[in-house]
Amino acid sequence: ADARRAVVEMEARKKLIVENQRMKEEVARINRISAIEAMTTLIAHEMNQPIGSAKVFAQAALRWLSLTSPDLYEARKAIGCAVEEIGRSGEIIRSIRRLSTRTPSEKALIDLSELIDHLLRLMKEDLREKNIVCDILHMGGGVKSYYVFGCYEEIAQIFVNLISNSVDSLGCVGRDKHIKFNFIRSERGWVSLVISDNGSGISELHLPKVFESFFTTKEAGTGLGLSICRDIAESHGGSLAIDSIVGVGTSVTLCLPEENASGGAIALAPQGR
C-alpha cells in the first residue's frame, strides 16, 4: 500500500511539473504575441515602404521597356531594385514568424549589435514619425560585434519589449526624444547593453515592482513583459536590471556572457562579474 501511494504521489508530482512547464511556455508564447501586437503599427509602416517602392520600380521598368527604343539597361536596373525591395518585405515577414513561433529555435551565436540594427530597421519609419532619434554607442574595444550564445527569438523578444517600453515612455515627452544603445565589453568576459531613454521615467513607488508578474502601469499592459525578459536573461546566464528617474528617463541594462565569433566562451575572471 505504501509503495502504491508513493508511486501515485510520484506520478502526480511528474504531472504537476509537466503542467507547470507547459503553462510557463504558454505564458512566454502569449508574451511574444503581445510583443508582436505592440510592433504591428511599426511593422506596417515598414512593410508599406518596400511594397510601394517595388511598385514604383516596376512601373519605371515598364516605362523604359515601352519606349520606341527600349532602354534595357535602365529596365534591368529598375527590376533589380524592385526585387531587392520585395526581398526586404520577405525579411520582415520572416522576422515576425520567428518571434511568433510556439517553439523557440535552437540556440546559436547571435551578434547583439547586428540584431539591434535589424530591429531598428524594422521600426525606423515609426521612430521617424514620432521624432525619436536612436544612437548606438560602443565602448570597451574597437570591434563592434558582440556575440552571445542563445535563442534568437528570445533575445529579440527582450529587445522588442525594451524598445517598445522606451517608445511608450517618450510618447508624452515634449523635448527632443532619444533612445541610446550603449554596448560595453567587460574584460571579464561579459557584454552589457544599456538601453536608455529620456522619457517620463518610473516612480520610486513602482520601480521595485516592475519585474513582478502582472504588474503594469499601462492601461492595456499584460504585466508580463519585463518579468519574462528577466527570466530569459537569467536562462541565458545573464541578468536584467533597471534604473529610472521620473522626468529624466529610464535605463535598462542587459548583461550576458560573451562568446567568441568561433563559438568559444570568453574566459571569465576568477572573481566573476
Coordinates of C-alpha atoms in Angstrom, one line a residue:
A1 CA 0.0 0.0 0.0
D2 CA 2.8 2.4 0.9
A3 CA 4.6 1.6 -2.4
R4 CA 1.4 2.3 -4.4
R5 CA 0.8 5.6 -2.6
A6 CA 4.5 6.5 -3.3
V7 CA 4.0 5.7 -7.0
V8 CA 0.8 7.7 -7.2
E9 CA 2.4 10.7 -5.5
M10 CA 5.4 10.5 -7.8
E11 CA 3.1 10.4 -10.8
A12 CA 1.1 13.3 -9.5
R13 CA 4.4 15.3 -9.0
K14 CA 5.5 14.5 -12.5
K15 CA 2.2 15.6 -14.0
L16 CA 2.4 18.9 -11.9
I17 CA 5.9 19.6 -13.2
V18 CA 4.9 18.9 -16.8
E19 CA 1.8 21.1 -16.4
N20 CA 3.8 24.0 -14.8
Q21 CA 6.3 23.8 -17.7
R22 CA 3.5 23.8 -20.2
M23 CA 1.9 26.9 -18.6
K24 CA 5.2 28.7 -18.4
E25 CA 5.8 28.0 -22.2
E26 CA 2.3 29.2 -23.0
V27 CA 2.7 32.4 -21.0
A28 CA 6.0 33.0 -22.8
R29 CA 4.3 32.4 -26.1
I30 CA 1.4 34.8 -25.2
N31 CA 4.0 37.5 -24.3
R32 CA 5.7 37.0 -27.6
I33 CA 2.3 37.6 -29.3
S34 CA 1.8 40.7 -27.2
A35 CA 5.2 41.9 -28.3
I36 CA 4.2 41.4 -31.9
E37 CA 1.0 43.3 -31.3
A38 CA 3.0 46.2 -29.9
M39 CA 5.1 46.2 -33.1
T40 CA 2.2 45.9 -35.5
T41 CA 1.9 49.6 -36.3
L42 CA 5.7 49.9 -36.5
I43 CA 6.0 47.0 -39.0
A44 CA 3.0 48.2 -41.0
H45 CA 4.9 51.4 -41.9
E46 CA 8.0 49.4 -42.9
M47 CA 6.0 46.9 -45.0
N48 CA 4.3 49.7 -46.9
Q49 CA 7.6 51.3 -47.8
P50 CA 9.3 48.3 -49.7
I51 CA 6.0 47.3 -51.3
G52 CA 5.4 50.8 -52.5
S53 CA 9.0 51.2 -53.7
A54 CA 8.8 47.8 -55.6
K55 CA 5.7 49.1 -57.4
V56 CA 7.4 52.3 -58.4
F57 CA 10.5 50.5 -59.7
A58 CA 8.3 48.0 -61.6
Q59 CA 6.4 50.9 -63.2
A60 CA 9.6 52.6 -64.1
A61 CA 10.8 49.3 -65.8
L62 CA 7.6 49.2 -67.8
R63 CA 8.2 52.8 -69.0
W64 CA 11.8 52.0 -70.0
L65 CA 10.5 49.0 -71.9
S66 CA 7.6 50.8 -73.6
L67 CA 9.9 53.4 -75.3
T68 CA 10.3 53.3 -79.1
S69 CA 13.9 52.2 -78.4
P70 CA 13.6 50.3 -75.1
D71 CA 16.4 51.0 -72.6
L72 CA 17.1 47.5 -71.4
Y73 CA 19.9 48.7 -69.0
E74 CA 17.6 51.0 -67.1
A75 CA 14.8 48.5 -67.1
R76 CA 17.0 45.7 -65.7
K77 CA 18.3 48.1 -63.0
A78 CA 14.7 49.1 -62.0
I79 CA 13.6 45.4 -61.9
G80 CA 16.7 44.6 -59.8
C81 CA 15.7 47.3 -57.3
A82 CA 12.1 46.0 -57.2
V83 CA 13.5 42.5 -56.4
E84 CA 15.6 43.9 -53.6
E85 CA 12.5 45.7 -52.1
I86 CA 10.4 42.5 -52.3
G87 CA 13.2 40.7 -50.6
R88 CA 13.2 43.2 -47.8
S89 CA 9.4 42.6 -47.3
G90 CA 10.1 38.9 -47.0
E91 CA 12.8 39.6 -44.4
I92 CA 10.2 41.5 -42.3
I93 CA 7.7 38.6 -42.6
R94 CA 10.3 36.1 -41.6
S95 CA 11.2 38.2 -38.6
I96 CA 7.5 38.2 -37.5
R97 CA 7.3 34.4 -37.9
R98 CA 10.5 33.9 -35.8
L99 CA 9.1 36.0 -33.0
S100 CA 5.6 34.3 -33.0
T101 CA 6.7 30.7 -33.3
R102 CA 5.5 28.5 -30.5
T103 CA 8.7 26.6 -30.1
P104 CA 11.9 28.8 -30.0
S105 CA 14.7 27.8 -32.3
E106 CA 17.8 26.1 -31.1
K107 CA 20.5 28.2 -29.6
A108 CA 23.2 29.7 -31.8
L109 CA 25.7 32.5 -31.9
I110 CA 24.0 35.9 -32.0
D111 CA 25.6 39.2 -32.8
L112 CA 23.7 41.6 -30.5
S113 CA 24.8 44.7 -32.5
E114 CA 23.5 43.1 -35.7
L115 CA 20.2 42.2 -34.0
I116 CA 19.7 45.7 -32.7
D117 CA 20.4 47.1 -36.2
H118 CA 17.9 44.7 -37.7
L119 CA 15.1 45.6 -35.3
L120 CA 15.7 49.3 -35.7
R121 CA 15.4 49.0 -39.4
L122 CA 12.0 47.4 -38.9
M123 CA 11.0 50.3 -36.7
K124 CA 12.6 53.2 -38.4
E125 CA 9.5 54.6 -40.1
D126 CA 7.5 54.8 -36.9
L127 CA 10.5 56.1 -35.0
R128 CA 10.9 58.8 -37.6
E129 CA 7.2 59.8 -37.4
K130 CA 7.5 60.1 -33.6
N131 CA 10.7 62.1 -33.9
I132 CA 12.7 59.6 -31.9
V133 CA 16.4 59.6 -32.5
C134 CA 18.3 56.4 -31.9
D135 CA 22.1 56.3 -31.2
I136 CA 24.3 53.2 -30.9
L137 CA 27.4 53.7 -28.9
H138 CA 30.4 51.2 -28.5
M139 CA 32.7 51.2 -25.5
G140 CA 35.5 48.8 -24.5
G141 CA 37.2 48.0 -27.8
G142 CA 37.2 48.8 -31.5
V143 CA 35.4 45.7 -32.6
K144 CA 31.6 46.4 -33.0
S145 CA 30.4 42.8 -32.8
Y146 CA 29.2 41.3 -29.6
Y147 CA 28.5 37.6 -29.7
V148 CA 26.4 35.6 -27.3
F149 CA 25.1 32.1 -27.4
G150 CA 21.4 31.9 -27.1
C151 CA 18.0 31.7 -28.7
Y152 CA 17.5 34.3 -31.4
E153 CA 13.7 34.7 -30.8
E154 CA 14.1 35.1 -27.0
I155 CA 16.8 37.7 -27.2
A156 CA 14.9 39.6 -29.9
Q157 CA 11.8 39.4 -27.6
I158 CA 13.8 41.2 -24.9
F159 CA 14.9 43.9 -27.2
V160 CA 11.4 44.4 -28.7
N161 CA 9.9 44.8 -25.2
L162 CA 12.6 47.2 -24.1
I163 CA 12.4 49.3 -27.2
S164 CA 8.6 49.4 -27.1
N165 CA 8.7 50.5 -23.5
S166 CA 11.0 53.3 -24.4
V167 CA 8.8 54.4 -27.3
D168 CA 5.8 54.4 -25.0
S169 CA 7.7 56.4 -22.3
L170 CA 8.7 59.0 -24.9
G171 CA 5.1 59.4 -26.2
C172 CA 4.2 62.3 -23.8
V173 CA 7.6 64.0 -23.8
G174 CA 7.7 67.5 -25.3
R175 CA 11.5 67.8 -25.6
D176 CA 13.9 66.1 -28.0
K177 CA 13.4 62.3 -27.8
H178 CA 16.3 59.9 -27.7
I179 CA 16.9 56.2 -27.2
K180 CA 20.6 55.2 -26.8
F181 CA 22.0 51.7 -27.1
N182 CA 25.4 51.6 -25.3
F183 CA 27.4 48.4 -25.8
I184 CA 30.0 47.8 -23.1
R185 CA 32.5 44.9 -23.3
S186 CA 34.0 43.7 -20.0
E187 CA 37.5 42.3 -19.6
R188 CA 36.0 39.5 -17.5
G189 CA 34.1 38.1 -20.5
W190 CA 30.7 39.8 -20.3
V191 CA 28.9 42.1 -22.7
S192 CA 26.4 44.6 -21.4
L193 CA 23.8 46.5 -23.5
V194 CA 22.3 49.6 -21.8
I195 CA 19.1 50.8 -23.4
S196 CA 18.3 54.3 -22.1
D197 CA 15.7 56.9 -23.0
N198 CA 14.9 60.4 -21.8
G199 CA 11.2 59.6 -21.4
S200 CA 8.8 60.1 -18.5
G201 CA 10.6 57.6 -16.2
I202 CA 9.2 55.3 -13.5
S203 CA 8.3 56.4 -10.0
E204 CA 10.2 55.2 -7.0
L205 CA 7.0 53.6 -5.7
H206 CA 6.6 51.4 -8.9
L207 CA 10.3 50.7 -9.6
P208 CA 10.7 47.8 -7.2
K209 CA 7.7 46.1 -8.7
V210 CA 8.5 46.3 -12.4
F211 CA 9.8 42.7 -12.7
E212 CA 6.8 41.3 -10.8
S213 CA 4.4 39.2 -13.0
F214 CA 1.2 41.0 -13.9
F215 CA 2.3 44.4 -12.5
T216 CA 1.8 47.1 -15.1
T217 CA 1.2 50.9 -15.2
K218 CA -0.2 50.6 -18.8
E219 CA -3.9 50.5 -19.4
A220 CA -3.6 47.7 -21.9
G221 CA -0.5 46.1 -20.5
T222 CA -0.2 42.4 -19.5
G223 CA 2.4 43.0 -16.8
L224 CA 4.4 40.1 -18.2
G225 CA 6.9 41.8 -20.5
L226 CA 9.7 42.7 -18.1
S227 CA 9.1 39.6 -15.9
I228 CA 9.7 37.3 -18.8
C229 CA 12.5 39.4 -20.2
R230 CA 14.4 38.9 -16.9
D231 CA 13.6 35.2 -17.0
I232 CA 15.0 34.9 -20.5
A233 CA 18.2 36.9 -19.5
E234 CA 18.7 34.6 -16.5
S235 CA 18.1 31.4 -18.5
H236 CA 21.0 32.6 -20.8
G237 CA 23.3 33.0 -17.7
G238 CA 22.8 36.8 -17.6
S239 CA 20.8 39.5 -15.8
L240 CA 18.5 42.4 -16.4
A241 CA 18.4 45.5 -14.2
I242 CA 16.5 48.8 -14.4
D243 CA 17.1 52.3 -13.1
S244 CA 14.8 55.2 -13.6
I245 CA 14.1 58.8 -12.5
V246 CA 10.7 60.4 -13.1
G247 CA 11.1 63.2 -15.6
V248 CA 14.6 62.2 -16.5
G249 CA 14.4 58.8 -18.1
T250 CA 15.0 55.1 -17.8
S251 CA 18.0 52.8 -18.3
V252 CA 17.8 49.1 -18.6
T253 CA 20.9 47.0 -18.6
L254 CA 21.1 43.5 -20.1
C255 CA 24.3 41.6 -19.2
L256 CA 25.2 38.4 -20.9
P257 CA 28.3 36.1 -21.1
E258 CA 30.1 36.9 -24.3
E259 CA 31.3 34.3 -26.8
N260 CA 34.0 34.3 -29.5
A261 CA 32.9 34.6 -33.1
S262 CA 34.0 30.9 -33.4
G263 CA 31.6 29.9 -30.7
G264 CA 34.1 29.6 -27.8
A265 CA 33.3 31.2 -24.4
I266 CA 35.4 34.1 -23.4
A267 CA 37.2 33.2 -20.2
L268 CA 35.8 34.8 -17.0
A269 CA 38.0 36.2 -14.3
P270 CA 38.1 34.1 -11.1
Q271 CA 36.1 36.6 -9.1
G272 CA 33.3 36.6 -11.6
R273 CA 31.4 39.7 -12.8

